[in-house]
Each structure stands twice: as structure tokens, then as C-alpha cells.
PDB file of C-alpha atoms in Angstrom:
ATOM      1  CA  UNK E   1      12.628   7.854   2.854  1.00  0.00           C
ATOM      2  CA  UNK E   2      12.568  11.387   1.752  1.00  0.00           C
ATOM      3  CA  UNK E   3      15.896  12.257   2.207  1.00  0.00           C
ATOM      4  CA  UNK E   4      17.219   9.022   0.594  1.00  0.00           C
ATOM      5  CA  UNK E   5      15.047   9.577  -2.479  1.00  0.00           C
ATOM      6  CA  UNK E   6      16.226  13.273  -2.573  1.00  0.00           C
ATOM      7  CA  UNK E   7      19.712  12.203  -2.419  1.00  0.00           C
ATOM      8  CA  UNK E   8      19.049   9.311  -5.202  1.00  0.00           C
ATOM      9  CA  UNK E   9      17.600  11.606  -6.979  1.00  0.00           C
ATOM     10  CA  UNK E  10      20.229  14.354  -7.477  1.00  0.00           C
ATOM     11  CA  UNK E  11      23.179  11.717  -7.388  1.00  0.00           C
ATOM     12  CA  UNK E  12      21.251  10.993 -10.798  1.00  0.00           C
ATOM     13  CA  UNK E  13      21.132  14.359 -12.070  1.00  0.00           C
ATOM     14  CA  UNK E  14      24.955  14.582 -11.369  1.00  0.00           C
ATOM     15  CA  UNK E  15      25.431  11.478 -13.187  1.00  0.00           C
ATOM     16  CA  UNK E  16      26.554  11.668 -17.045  1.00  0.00           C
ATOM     17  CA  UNK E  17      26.988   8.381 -17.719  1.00  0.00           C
ATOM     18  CA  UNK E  18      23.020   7.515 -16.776  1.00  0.00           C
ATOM     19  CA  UNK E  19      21.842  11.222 -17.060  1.00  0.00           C
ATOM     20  CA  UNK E  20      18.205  11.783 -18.313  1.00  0.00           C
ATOM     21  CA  UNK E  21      16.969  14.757 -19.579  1.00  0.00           C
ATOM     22  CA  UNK E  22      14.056  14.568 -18.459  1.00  0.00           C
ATOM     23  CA  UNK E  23      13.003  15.565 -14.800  1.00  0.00           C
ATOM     24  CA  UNK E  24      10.104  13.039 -14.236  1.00  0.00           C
ATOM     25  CA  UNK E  25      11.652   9.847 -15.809  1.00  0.00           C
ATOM     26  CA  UNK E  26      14.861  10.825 -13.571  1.00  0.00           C
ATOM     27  CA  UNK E  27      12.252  10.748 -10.615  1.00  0.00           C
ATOM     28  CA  UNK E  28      10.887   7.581 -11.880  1.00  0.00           C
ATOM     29  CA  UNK E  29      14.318   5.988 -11.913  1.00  0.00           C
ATOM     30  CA  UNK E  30      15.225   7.338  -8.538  1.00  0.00           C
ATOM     31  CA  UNK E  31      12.266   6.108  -6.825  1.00  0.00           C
ATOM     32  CA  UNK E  32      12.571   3.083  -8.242  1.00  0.00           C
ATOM     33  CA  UNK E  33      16.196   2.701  -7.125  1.00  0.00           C
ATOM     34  CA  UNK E  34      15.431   3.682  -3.146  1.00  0.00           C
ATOM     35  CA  UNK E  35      12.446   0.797  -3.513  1.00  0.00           C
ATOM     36  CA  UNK E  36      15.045  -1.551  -5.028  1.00  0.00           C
ATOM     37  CA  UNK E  37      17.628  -0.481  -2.262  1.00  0.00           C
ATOM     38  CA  UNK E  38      14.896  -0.822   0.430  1.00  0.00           C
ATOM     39  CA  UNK E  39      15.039   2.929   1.595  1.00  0.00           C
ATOM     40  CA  UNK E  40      11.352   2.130   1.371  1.00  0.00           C
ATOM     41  CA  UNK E  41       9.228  -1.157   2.237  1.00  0.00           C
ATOM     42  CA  UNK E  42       6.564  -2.993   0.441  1.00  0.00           C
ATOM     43  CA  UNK E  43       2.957  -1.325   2.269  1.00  0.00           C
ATOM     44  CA  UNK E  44       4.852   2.014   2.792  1.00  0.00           C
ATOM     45  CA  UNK E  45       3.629   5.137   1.981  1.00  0.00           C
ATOM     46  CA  UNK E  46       5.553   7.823  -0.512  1.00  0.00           C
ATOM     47  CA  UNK E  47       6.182  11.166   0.489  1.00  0.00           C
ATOM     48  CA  UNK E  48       2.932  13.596  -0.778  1.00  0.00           C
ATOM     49  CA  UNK E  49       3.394  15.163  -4.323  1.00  0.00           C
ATOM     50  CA  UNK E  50       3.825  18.585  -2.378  1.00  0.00           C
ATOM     51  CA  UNK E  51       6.438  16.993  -0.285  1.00  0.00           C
ATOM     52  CA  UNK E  52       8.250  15.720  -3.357  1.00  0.00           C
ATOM     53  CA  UNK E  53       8.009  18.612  -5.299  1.00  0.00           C
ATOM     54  CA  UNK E  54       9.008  21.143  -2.702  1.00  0.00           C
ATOM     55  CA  UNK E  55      12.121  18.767  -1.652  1.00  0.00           C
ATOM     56  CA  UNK E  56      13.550  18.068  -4.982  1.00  0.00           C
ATOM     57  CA  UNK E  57      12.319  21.557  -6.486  1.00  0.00           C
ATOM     58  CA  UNK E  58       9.727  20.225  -9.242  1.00  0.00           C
ATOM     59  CA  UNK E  59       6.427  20.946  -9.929  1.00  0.00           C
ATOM     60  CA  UNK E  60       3.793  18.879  -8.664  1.00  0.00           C
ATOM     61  CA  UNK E  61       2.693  17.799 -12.728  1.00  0.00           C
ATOM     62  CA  UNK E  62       6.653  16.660 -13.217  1.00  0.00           C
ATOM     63  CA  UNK E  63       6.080  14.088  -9.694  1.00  0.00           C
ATOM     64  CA  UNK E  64       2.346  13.553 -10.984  1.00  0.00           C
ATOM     65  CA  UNK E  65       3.763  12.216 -14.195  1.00  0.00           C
ATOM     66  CA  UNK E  66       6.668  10.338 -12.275  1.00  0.00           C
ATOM     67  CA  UNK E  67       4.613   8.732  -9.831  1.00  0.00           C
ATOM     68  CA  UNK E  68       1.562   7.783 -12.978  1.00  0.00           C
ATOM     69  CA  UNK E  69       4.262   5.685 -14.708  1.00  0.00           C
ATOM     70  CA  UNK E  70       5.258   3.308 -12.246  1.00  0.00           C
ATOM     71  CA  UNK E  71       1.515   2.864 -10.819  1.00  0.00           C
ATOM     72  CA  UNK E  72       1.589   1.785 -14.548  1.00  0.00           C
ATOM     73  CA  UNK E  73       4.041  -0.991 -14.106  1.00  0.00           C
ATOM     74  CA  UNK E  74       2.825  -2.031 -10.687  1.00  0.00           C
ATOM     75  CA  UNK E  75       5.534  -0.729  -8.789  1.00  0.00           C
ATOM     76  CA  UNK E  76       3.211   1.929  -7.124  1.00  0.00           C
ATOM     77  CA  UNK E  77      -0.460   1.361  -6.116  1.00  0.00           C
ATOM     78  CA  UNK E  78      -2.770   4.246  -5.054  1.00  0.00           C
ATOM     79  CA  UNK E  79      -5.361   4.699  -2.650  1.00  0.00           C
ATOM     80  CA  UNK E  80      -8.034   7.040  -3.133  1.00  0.00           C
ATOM     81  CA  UNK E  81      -7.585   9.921   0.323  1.00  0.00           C
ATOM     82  CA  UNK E  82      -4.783   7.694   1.439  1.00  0.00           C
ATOM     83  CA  UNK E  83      -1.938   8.379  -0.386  1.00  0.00           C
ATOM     84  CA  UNK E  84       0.606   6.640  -2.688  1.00  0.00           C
ATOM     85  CA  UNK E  85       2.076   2.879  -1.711  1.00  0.00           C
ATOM     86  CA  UNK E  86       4.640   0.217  -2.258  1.00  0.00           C
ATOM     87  CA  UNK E  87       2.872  -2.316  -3.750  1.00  0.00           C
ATOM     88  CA  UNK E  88       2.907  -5.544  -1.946  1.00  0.00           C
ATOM     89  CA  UNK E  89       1.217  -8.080  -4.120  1.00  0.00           C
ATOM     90  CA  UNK E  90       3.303  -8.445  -6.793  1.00  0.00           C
ATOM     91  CA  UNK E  91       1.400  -6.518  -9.652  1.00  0.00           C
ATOM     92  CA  UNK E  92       1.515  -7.497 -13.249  1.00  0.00           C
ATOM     93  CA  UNK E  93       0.997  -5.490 -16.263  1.00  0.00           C
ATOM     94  CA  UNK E  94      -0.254  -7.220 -19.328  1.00  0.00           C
ATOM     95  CA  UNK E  95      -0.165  -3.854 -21.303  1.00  0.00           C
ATOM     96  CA  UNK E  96       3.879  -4.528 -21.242  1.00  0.00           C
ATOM     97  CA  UNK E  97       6.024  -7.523 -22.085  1.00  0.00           C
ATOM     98  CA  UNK E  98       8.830  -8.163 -19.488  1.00  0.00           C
ATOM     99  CA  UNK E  99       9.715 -10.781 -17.543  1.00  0.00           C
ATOM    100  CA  UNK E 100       9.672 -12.843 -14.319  1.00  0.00           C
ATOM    101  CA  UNK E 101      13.408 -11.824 -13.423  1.00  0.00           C
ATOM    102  CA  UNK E 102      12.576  -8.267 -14.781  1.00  0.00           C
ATOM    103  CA  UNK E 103       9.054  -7.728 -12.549  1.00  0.00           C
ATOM    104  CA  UNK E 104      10.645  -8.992  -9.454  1.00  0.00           C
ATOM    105  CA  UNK E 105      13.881  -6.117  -9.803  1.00  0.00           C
ATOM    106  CA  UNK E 106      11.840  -3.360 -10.414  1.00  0.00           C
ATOM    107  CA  UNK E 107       9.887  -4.170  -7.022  1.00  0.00           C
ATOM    108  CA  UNK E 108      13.803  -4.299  -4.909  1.00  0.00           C
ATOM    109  CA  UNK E 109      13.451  -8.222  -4.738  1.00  0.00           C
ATOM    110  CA  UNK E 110      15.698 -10.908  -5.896  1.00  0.00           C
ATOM    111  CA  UNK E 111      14.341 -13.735  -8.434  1.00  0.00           C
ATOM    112  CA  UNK E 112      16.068 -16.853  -8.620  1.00  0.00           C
ATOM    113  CA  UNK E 113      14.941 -20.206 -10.005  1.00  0.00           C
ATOM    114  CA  UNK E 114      15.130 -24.100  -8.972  1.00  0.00           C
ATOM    115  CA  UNK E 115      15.482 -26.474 -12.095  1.00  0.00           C
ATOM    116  CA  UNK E 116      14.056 -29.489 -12.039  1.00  0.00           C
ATOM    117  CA  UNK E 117      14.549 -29.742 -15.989  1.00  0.00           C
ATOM    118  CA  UNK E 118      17.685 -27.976 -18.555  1.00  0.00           C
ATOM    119  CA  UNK E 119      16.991 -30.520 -21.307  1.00  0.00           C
ATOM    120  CA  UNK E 120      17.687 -30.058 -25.563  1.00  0.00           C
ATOM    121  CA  UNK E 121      15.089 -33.028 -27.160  1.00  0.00           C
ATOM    122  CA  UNK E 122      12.710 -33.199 -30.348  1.00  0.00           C
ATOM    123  CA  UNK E 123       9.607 -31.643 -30.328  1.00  0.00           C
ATOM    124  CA  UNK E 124       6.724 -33.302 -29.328  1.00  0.00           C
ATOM    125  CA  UNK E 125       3.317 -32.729 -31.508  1.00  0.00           C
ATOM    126  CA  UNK E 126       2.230 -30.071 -28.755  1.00  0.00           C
ATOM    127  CA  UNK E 127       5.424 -28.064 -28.700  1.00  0.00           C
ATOM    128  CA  UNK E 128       5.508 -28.390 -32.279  1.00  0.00           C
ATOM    129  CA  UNK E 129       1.689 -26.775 -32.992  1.00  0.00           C
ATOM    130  CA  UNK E 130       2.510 -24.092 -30.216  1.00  0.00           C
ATOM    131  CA  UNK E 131       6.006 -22.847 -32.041  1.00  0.00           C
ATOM    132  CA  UNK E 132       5.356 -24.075 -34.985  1.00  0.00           C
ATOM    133  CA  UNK E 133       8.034 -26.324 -36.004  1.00  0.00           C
ATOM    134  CA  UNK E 134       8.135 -29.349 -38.378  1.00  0.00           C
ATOM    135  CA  UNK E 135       8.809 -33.317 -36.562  1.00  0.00           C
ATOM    136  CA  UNK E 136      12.203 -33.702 -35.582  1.00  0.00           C
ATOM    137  CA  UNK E 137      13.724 -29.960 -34.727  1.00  0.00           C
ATOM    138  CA  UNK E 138      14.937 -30.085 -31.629  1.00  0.00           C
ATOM    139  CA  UNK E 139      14.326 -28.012 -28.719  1.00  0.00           C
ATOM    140  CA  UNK E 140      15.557 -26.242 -25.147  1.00  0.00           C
ATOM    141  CA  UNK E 141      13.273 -27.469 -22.081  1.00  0.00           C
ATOM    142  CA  UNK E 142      13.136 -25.663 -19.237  1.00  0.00           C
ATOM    143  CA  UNK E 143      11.351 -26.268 -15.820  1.00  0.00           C
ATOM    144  CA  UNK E 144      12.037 -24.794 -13.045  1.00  0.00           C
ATOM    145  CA  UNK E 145      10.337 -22.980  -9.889  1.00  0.00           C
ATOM    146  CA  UNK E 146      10.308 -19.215  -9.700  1.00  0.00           C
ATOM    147  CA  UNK E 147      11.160 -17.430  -6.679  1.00  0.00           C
ATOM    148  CA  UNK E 148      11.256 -14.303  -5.025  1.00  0.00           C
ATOM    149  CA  UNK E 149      13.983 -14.128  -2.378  1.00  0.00           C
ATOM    150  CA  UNK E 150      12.854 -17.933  -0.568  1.00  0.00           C
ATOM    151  CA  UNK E 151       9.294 -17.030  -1.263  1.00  0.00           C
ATOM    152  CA  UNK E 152       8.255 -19.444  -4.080  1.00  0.00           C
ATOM    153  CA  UNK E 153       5.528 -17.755  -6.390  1.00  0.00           C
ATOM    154  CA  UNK E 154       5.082 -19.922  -9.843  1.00  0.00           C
ATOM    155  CA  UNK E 155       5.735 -22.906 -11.518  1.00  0.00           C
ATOM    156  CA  UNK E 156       7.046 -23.016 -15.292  1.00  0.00           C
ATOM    157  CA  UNK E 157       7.376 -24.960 -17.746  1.00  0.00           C
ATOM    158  CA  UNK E 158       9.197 -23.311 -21.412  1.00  0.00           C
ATOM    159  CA  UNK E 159      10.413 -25.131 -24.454  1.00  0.00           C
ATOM    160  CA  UNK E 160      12.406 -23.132 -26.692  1.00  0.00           C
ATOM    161  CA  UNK E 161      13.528 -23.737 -30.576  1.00  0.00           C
ATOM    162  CA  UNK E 162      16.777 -24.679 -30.116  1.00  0.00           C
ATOM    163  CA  UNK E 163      17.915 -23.005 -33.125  1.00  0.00           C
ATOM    164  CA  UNK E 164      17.714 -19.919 -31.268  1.00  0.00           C
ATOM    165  CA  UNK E 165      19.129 -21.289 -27.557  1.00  0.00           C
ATOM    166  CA  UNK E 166      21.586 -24.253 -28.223  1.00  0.00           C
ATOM    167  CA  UNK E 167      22.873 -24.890 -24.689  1.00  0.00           C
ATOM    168  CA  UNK E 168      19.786 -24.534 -21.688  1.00  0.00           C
ATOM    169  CA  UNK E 169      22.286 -24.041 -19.354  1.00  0.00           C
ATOM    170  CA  UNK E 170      22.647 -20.681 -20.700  1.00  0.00           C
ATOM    171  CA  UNK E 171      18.968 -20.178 -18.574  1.00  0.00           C
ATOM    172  CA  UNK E 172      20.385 -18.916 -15.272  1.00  0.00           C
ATOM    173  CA  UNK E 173      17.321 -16.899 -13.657  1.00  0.00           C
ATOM    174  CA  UNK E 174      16.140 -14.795 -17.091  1.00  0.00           C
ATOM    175  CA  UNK E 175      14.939 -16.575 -20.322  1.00  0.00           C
ATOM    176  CA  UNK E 176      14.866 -13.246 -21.689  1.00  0.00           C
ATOM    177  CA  UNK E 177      18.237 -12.020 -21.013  1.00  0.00           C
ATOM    178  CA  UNK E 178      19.472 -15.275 -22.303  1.00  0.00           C
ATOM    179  CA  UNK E 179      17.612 -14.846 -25.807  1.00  0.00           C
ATOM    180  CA  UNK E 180      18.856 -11.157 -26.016  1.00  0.00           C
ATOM    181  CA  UNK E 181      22.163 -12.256 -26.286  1.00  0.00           C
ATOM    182  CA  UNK E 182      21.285 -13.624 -29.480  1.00  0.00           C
ATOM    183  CA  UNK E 183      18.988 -10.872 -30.700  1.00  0.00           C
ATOM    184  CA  UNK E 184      15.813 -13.576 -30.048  1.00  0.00           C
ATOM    185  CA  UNK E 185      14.163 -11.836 -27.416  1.00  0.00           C
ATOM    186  CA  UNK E 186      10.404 -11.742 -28.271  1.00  0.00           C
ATOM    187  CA  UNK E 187       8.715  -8.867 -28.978  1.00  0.00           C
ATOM    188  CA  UNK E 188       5.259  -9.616 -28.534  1.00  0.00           C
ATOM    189  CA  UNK E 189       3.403 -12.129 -27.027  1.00  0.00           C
ATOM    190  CA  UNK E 190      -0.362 -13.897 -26.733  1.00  0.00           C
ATOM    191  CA  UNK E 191      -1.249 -14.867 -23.080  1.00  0.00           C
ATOM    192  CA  UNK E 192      -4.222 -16.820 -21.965  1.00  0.00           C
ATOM    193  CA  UNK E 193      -5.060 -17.022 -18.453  1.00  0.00           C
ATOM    194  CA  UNK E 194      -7.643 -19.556 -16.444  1.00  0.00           C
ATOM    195  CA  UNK E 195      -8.483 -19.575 -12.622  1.00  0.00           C
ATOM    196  CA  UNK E 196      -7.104 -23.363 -11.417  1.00  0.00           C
ATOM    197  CA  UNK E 197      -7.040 -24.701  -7.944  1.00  0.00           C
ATOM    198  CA  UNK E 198      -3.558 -25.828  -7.179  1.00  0.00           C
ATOM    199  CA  UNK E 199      -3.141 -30.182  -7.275  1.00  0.00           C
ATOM    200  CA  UNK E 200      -0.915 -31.293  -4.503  1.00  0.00           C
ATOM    201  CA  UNK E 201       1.972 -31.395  -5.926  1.00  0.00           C
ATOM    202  CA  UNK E 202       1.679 -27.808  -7.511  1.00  0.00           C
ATOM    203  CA  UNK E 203       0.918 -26.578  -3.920  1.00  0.00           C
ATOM    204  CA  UNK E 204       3.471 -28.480  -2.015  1.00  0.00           C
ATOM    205  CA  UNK E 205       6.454 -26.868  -4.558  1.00  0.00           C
ATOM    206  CA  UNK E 206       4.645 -23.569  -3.908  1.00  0.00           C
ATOM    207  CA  UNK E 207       4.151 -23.754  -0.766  1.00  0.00           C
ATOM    208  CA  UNK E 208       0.470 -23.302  -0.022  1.00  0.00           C
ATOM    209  CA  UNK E 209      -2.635 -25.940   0.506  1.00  0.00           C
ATOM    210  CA  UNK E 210      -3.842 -28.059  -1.977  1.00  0.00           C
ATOM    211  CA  UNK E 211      -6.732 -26.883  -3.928  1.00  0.00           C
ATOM    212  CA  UNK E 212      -5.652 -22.884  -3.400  1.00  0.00           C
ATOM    213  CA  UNK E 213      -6.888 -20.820  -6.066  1.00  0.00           C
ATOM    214  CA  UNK E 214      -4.194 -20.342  -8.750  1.00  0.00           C
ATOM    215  CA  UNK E 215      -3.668 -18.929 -11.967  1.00  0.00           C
ATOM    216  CA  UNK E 216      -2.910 -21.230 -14.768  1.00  0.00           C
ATOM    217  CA  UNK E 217      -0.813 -19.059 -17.849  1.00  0.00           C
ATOM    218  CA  UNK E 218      -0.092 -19.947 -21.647  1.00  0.00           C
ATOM    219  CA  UNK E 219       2.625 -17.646 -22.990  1.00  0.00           C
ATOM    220  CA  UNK E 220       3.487 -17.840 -26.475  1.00  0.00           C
ATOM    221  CA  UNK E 221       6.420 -14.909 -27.473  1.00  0.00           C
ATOM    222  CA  UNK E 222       7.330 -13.759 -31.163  1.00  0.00           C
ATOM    223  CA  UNK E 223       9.899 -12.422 -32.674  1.00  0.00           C
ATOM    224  CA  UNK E 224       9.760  -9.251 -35.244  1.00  0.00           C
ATOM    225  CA  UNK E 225       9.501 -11.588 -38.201  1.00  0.00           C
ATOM    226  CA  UNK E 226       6.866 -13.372 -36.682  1.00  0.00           C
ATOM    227  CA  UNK E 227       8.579 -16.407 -35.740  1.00  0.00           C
ATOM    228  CA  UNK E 228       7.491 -18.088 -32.111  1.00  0.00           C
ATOM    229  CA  UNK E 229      10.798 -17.914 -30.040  1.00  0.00           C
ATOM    230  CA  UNK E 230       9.054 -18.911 -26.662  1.00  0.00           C
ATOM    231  CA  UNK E 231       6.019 -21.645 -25.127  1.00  0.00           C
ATOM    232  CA  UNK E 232       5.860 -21.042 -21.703  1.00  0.00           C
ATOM    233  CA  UNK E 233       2.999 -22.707 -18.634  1.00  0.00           C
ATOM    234  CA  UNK E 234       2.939 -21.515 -16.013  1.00  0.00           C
ATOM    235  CA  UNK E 235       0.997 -21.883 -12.559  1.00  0.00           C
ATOM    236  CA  UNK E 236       1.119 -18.639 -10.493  1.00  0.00           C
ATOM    237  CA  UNK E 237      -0.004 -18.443  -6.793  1.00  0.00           C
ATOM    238  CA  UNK E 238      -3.040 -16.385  -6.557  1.00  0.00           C
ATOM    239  CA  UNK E 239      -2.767 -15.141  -3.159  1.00  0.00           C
ATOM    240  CA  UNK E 240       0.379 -12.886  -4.733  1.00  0.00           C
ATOM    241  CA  UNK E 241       0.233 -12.307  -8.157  1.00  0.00           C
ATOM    242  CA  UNK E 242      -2.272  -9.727  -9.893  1.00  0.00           C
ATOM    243  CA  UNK E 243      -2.547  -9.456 -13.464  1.00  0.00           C
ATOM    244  CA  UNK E 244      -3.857  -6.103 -14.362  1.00  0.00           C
ATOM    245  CA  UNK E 245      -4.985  -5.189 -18.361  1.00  0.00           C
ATOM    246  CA  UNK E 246      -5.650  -1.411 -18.933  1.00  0.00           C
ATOM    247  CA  UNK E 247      -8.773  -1.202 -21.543  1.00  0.00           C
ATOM    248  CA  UNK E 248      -9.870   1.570 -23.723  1.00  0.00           C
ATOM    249  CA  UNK E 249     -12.912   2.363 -26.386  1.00  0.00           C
ATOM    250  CA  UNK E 250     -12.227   2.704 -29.993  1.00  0.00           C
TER     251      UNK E 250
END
């Protein structure tokens, strides 16, 4: 694993198209290439920072700061006298806002999604409180399951303003990239999150037992202007997922 994140590693210094200034966010990138690539496995362990730093000629602070970042995002999980890992529950920042398609990349696996629903309607009451939109506008439905690989891990259900996504279909795996092409990406978002026990049919289109514990998740997503772009439930396996929040004193 060494020698393929050396390699990454310079192939990106060498690279002026991609180039990056700045030694530890080129690390960052190449380590998260080789885990995309799967040089490296989920539950393996990184070469020590001494290791690193003496193979790609760094100082230890440059891979400190490196390595820091993607524990961050998840990617990375750290063991006190062990070492540094591949994370392999699927570890979810609430400090940032990305998405499904967007978390699962970063780890080197490949989201997809099964539709069960690409729909344009009017607004029900509820959608229309949670965007805030007057009777009558229509909207984009989307529901779908969310997979990793053939490893199913949530359940969604997102209704859009149509104003800013005419056609569903546009939905393939990423809401997200979808909105971005027309500059309605959201920017911010409030989340609440509950403890549920999967019903039966949840866990069948999952995959697990009924009545496994589960995450239940309200997602609304704004745009600059304040506008709500996105209303997204969700039901997340909890045997996979963690959410992690960083907290801090005034």
C-alpha cells in the first residue's frame, strides 16, 4: 500500500492540470485515490506517520495534517496505540453537507439507486409546510433505495420544487449533482435524526430483520437566498451508518 500511495502521490505532484500547492492536501487527495482504487481495504491499516513521511519526504506535521482531515470526513478512523484505519462503517459527518453518492466515492465504493418512484405532481399540505410552497406548485418525487455496490444501506424518500428540477429523470444516482447543473444545489441544511426499529417492509428492501434498529432522517436543504430546494426521509440501517457531530464551547 505504501508504494502505491507513494506513486499516487508523486504522479500528483507531476500533474499540472490537478496540481496542489500544498503538500498535505496533495497527500489527502492521494490517499484518498489508492482507498478509492482499492490499493487499500476497508479495516486496513495506513502506513505510520514516520513511514509516510520518510517515503514521500515530508515532515511528520505535513502527514499529521493530511491524515486529521480525512479522519474528519470519515474516511480514516483512529485507534488510540493501534494505528490509523480504513474505516469500515460507513462514517458520516454532520459538520459537512455532501451527499449519499458523494460519501460513498470518497470511501472507493460505488452508489447506485433503485427507483421505485420519478414522479412531477402538486404538493401535498406536508411537502408544502416542509418547502414552503403555496397549493398547487408542482413538484419532483423521488423514491428510491440507496446502495453501495449490492449492499443496500437506506431508504429515501425526496420531493423537490419543480421549478428548480423539471424532469426527475434527470435523478440518476446524485440529487445533488443534478441540482448543480442548475446552480440549486443547497447550501445548508437542518437534519433531525430519531432511533426507529425497521417495519417489515423497510427491512425486507434493506435487507436485514424486522424490528433492527434504524435511523430515521429529516433533511431539509436551502439555497443561498434562503429558499428550501430539498425534503428528503430517509431510513438508514444502523448496523452501517454512523453519524458523527463535532461539538465545541463558546
Amino acid at each position: 500500500m505504501q508504494n502505491a500511495l507513494a506513486d499516487e502521490y508523486r504522479r500528483l505532484s507531476r500533474d499540472t492540470t490537478t496540481h496542489q500547492p500544498l503538500a498535505y492536501l496533495r497527500l489527502r487527495r492521494a490517499i484518498r485515490n489508492v482507498i478509492q482504487h482499492r490499493d487499500i481495504e476497508p479495516g486496513q491499516t495506513l502506513p505510520s506517520e514516520r513511514d509516510l513521511s520518510q517515503a514521500l519526504g515530508l515532515s511528520r506535521v505535513t502527514v499529521r495534517k493530511a491524515i486529521s482531515g480525512l479522519v474528519e470526513e470519515g474516511l480514516l478512523t483512529q485507534r488510540h496505540g493501534a494505528g490509523t484505519f480504513v474505516a469500515e462503517r460507513i462514517i458520516k459527518p454532520m459538520s459537512r453537507l455532501t451527499s449519499f453518492t458523494e460519501d460513498l466515492r470518497a470511501r472507493g465504493l460505488h452508489p447506485r439507486s433503485e427507483f421505485f418512484e420519478r414522479s412531477v405532481g402538486e404538493v401535498t399540505p406536508e411537502e408544502s409546510m416542509a418547502l414552503n410552497l403555496s397549493p398547487g406548485v408542482l413538484v419532483v418525487r423521488l423514491h428510491r433505495v440507496r446502495y453501495a455496490e449490492d449492499e443496500p444501506l437506506a431508504i429515501e424518500r425526496t420531493v423537490v420544487p419543480a421549478s428548480v428540477l423539471p424532469d426527475p429523470h434527470e435523478v440518476h444516482d446524485s440529487l445533488y449533482e443534478a441540482l448543480e447543473k442548475y446552480n440549486c444545489r443547497p447550501v445548508r441544511a437542518l437534519q433531525r435524526l430519531r432511533a426507529v426499529l425497521l417495519g417489515a417492509r423497510q427491512a425486507r428492501l434493506l435487507h436485514v430483520t424486522a424490528g433492527s434498529a434504524g435511523l430515521h432522517i429529516e433533511r431539509r436543504g436551502f439555497l443561498e437566498d434562503g429558499r428550501v430546494v430539498e425534503f428528503t426521509t430517509s431510513w438508514y440501517r444502523g448496523d452501517i451508518y454512523d453519524f458523527v457531530a463535532e461539538l465545541q464551547t463558546d
